[in-house]
Amino acid sequence: MLNKVHHITFVVESIEDMAGYIERNFSMTPISTDEFEDRGFKSILYQIGGTYVDFFEPLRDDTPMAQQLAATGPGVMHVAFGVDGIDQVFADLVAKGNQMRSEAPAPSPFGYRNLNIDTNSSHGILFQLAEGEVSG
């Protein structure tokens, strides 16, 4: 079912500071820099081989990423695993008794689709599964 690490998301205090660090130390520039005011974050996105790596900076204190940043500081927000046939994967996970964080796989602001297994079902770990590539 899981076929790759689709993306890794980090929460940071400043995407500008992180972009400068990555460029200075690894000679990389982001493939996109975006602000999603409606979702409460800014992001920078990199591609490393077949894996996307993004950094989120909270814009509001009421977002899960802002709460995580306040509680634990900068770090990994989640690792998303790639799947094929995300609608069937969703149905299979529900049939196996998993609680999901949405009613169906949802579009990400980057164009791929994802689902999240509620941490009550997955021993406290946020499992995000994703299908598709970044668009735009």
Short mmCIF file of C-alpha atoms in Angstrom, two decimals:
data_model
loop_
_atom_site.label_atom_id
_atom_site.label_comp_id
_atom_site.label_asym_id
_atom_site.label_seq_id
_atom_site.Cartn_x
_atom_site.Cartn_y
_atom_site.Cartn_z
CA MET A 1 0.00 0.00 0.00
CA LEU A 2 2.66 2.57 0.98
CA ASN A 3 5.02 3.10 -1.94
CA LYS A 4 7.30 6.03 -1.03
CA VAL A 5 7.80 8.99 1.23
CA HIS A 6 5.62 11.53 -0.60
CA HIS A 7 6.55 14.55 1.49
CA ILE A 8 7.86 15.70 4.84
CA THR A 9 6.43 18.82 6.43
CA PHE A 10 8.28 20.85 9.03
CA VAL A 11 6.87 23.72 11.07
CA VAL A 12 9.25 26.66 11.54
CA GLU A 13 9.17 30.17 12.95
CA SER A 14 10.27 31.81 9.66
CA ILE A 15 10.24 30.38 6.16
CA GLU A 16 12.45 33.26 5.01
CA ASP A 17 15.14 32.31 7.55
CA MET A 18 14.84 28.63 6.57
CA ALA A 19 15.06 29.41 2.83
CA GLY A 20 18.21 31.43 3.45
CA TYR A 21 19.73 28.63 5.48
CA ILE A 22 18.97 25.99 2.85
CA GLU A 23 20.28 28.13 0.00
CA ARG A 24 23.45 29.07 1.87
CA ASN A 25 24.23 25.54 3.05
CA PHE A 26 22.81 23.29 0.35
CA SER A 27 22.65 25.59 -2.71
CA MET A 28 18.94 24.88 -3.17
CA THR A 29 16.11 27.23 -3.98
CA PRO A 30 12.45 26.39 -3.39
CA ILE A 31 10.23 25.21 -6.22
CA SER A 32 7.45 27.32 -4.73
CA THR A 33 6.81 29.89 -2.04
CA ASP A 34 3.17 30.36 -1.13
CA GLU A 35 0.89 32.01 1.38
CA PHE A 36 -2.38 30.29 2.27
CA GLU A 37 -4.04 32.93 4.42
CA ASP A 38 -7.31 30.98 4.52
CA ARG A 39 -5.46 27.97 5.97
CA GLY A 40 -3.25 30.09 8.22
CA PHE A 41 0.25 29.44 6.94
CA LYS A 42 3.05 30.40 4.56
CA SER A 43 5.18 27.72 2.95
CA ILE A 44 8.32 27.00 1.01
CA LEU A 45 8.53 23.77 -0.94
CA TYR A 46 11.56 21.85 -2.18
CA GLN A 47 11.94 18.67 -4.19
CA ILE A 48 14.70 16.29 -3.20
CA GLY A 49 14.73 13.33 -5.56
CA GLY A 50 11.20 11.95 -5.57
CA THR A 51 10.28 13.48 -2.21
CA TYR A 52 8.86 16.91 -1.49
CA VAL A 53 10.02 18.76 1.62
CA ASP A 54 8.00 21.71 2.81
CA PHE A 55 8.31 24.17 5.64
CA PHE A 56 5.24 25.86 7.12
CA GLU A 57 5.22 29.12 9.05
CA PRO A 58 1.99 29.73 10.96
CA LEU A 59 0.18 33.00 10.30
CA ARG A 60 -2.30 32.63 13.17
CA ASP A 61 -2.15 31.18 16.67
CA ASP A 62 -5.31 29.07 16.17
CA THR A 63 -3.79 26.60 13.69
CA PRO A 64 -2.51 23.13 14.62
CA MET A 65 0.95 24.07 13.31
CA ALA A 66 1.08 27.18 15.53
CA GLN A 67 0.04 25.07 18.51
CA GLN A 68 2.75 22.52 17.70
CA LEU A 69 5.36 25.26 17.30
CA ALA A 70 4.37 26.77 20.67
CA ALA A 71 4.40 23.39 22.40
CA THR A 72 7.53 21.78 20.99
CA GLY A 73 9.36 24.34 18.86
CA PRO A 74 10.41 23.87 15.24
CA GLY A 75 10.40 20.34 13.89
CA VAL A 76 8.67 17.66 11.89
CA MET A 77 4.94 18.21 11.58
CA HIS A 78 4.29 15.00 9.65
CA VAL A 79 5.64 12.56 7.11
CA ALA A 80 3.24 11.71 4.29
CA PHE A 81 3.49 8.35 2.58
CA GLY A 82 2.62 7.92 -1.08
CA VAL A 83 -0.18 5.61 -2.16
CA ASP A 84 -1.95 4.70 -5.37
CA GLY A 85 -5.76 4.63 -5.45
CA ILE A 86 -6.30 6.94 -2.48
CA ASP A 87 -10.10 6.60 -2.56
CA GLN A 88 -9.87 2.83 -2.16
CA VAL A 89 -7.14 3.19 0.48
CA PHE A 90 -9.44 5.55 2.41
CA ALA A 91 -12.33 3.05 2.24
CA ASP A 92 -10.06 0.17 3.28
CA LEU A 93 -8.72 2.10 6.29
CA VAL A 94 -12.24 3.02 7.43
CA ALA A 95 -13.33 -0.63 7.01
CA LYS A 96 -10.41 -1.64 9.26
CA GLY A 97 -11.79 0.64 11.99
CA ASN A 98 -9.63 3.74 11.58
CA GLN A 99 -11.06 7.12 12.45
CA MET A 100 -10.27 9.65 9.74
CA ARG A 101 -9.88 13.43 10.02
CA SER A 102 -12.17 14.05 7.03
CA GLU A 103 -15.04 12.41 5.19
CA ALA A 104 -12.93 11.66 2.11
CA PRO A 105 -9.47 12.33 0.68
CA ALA A 106 -9.02 16.08 0.30
CA PRO A 107 -7.11 18.25 -2.14
CA SER A 108 -3.98 19.85 -0.75
CA PRO A 109 -3.13 23.45 -1.58
CA PHE A 110 -0.30 22.00 -3.69
CA GLY A 111 -2.53 19.94 -6.00
CA TYR A 112 -2.14 16.38 -4.72
CA ARG A 113 -4.82 14.60 -2.65
CA ASN A 114 -4.33 13.42 0.89
CA LEU A 115 -5.98 11.80 3.85
CA ASN A 116 -5.16 11.85 7.54
CA ILE A 117 -5.73 9.04 9.99
CA ASP A 118 -6.86 10.40 13.35
CA THR A 119 -4.16 9.95 15.96
CA ASN A 120 -6.69 8.18 18.23
CA SER A 121 -6.54 5.26 15.76
CA SER A 122 -2.79 5.30 15.10
CA HIS A 123 -1.19 5.22 18.55
CA GLY A 124 -0.69 9.00 18.64
CA ILE A 125 1.16 9.27 15.33
CA LEU A 126 -0.29 11.39 12.52
CA PHE A 127 -0.32 9.26 9.39
CA GLN A 128 -0.90 11.27 6.26
CA LEU A 129 -1.20 9.45 2.94
CA ALA A 130 -0.93 11.31 -0.36
CA GLU A 131 -1.47 10.63 -4.05
CA GLY A 132 -0.34 12.78 -6.95
CA GLU A 133 2.33 15.33 -7.68
CA VAL A 134 2.65 18.99 -6.82
CA SER A 135 1.01 21.16 -9.45
CA GLY A 136 1.13 24.82 -10.22
#
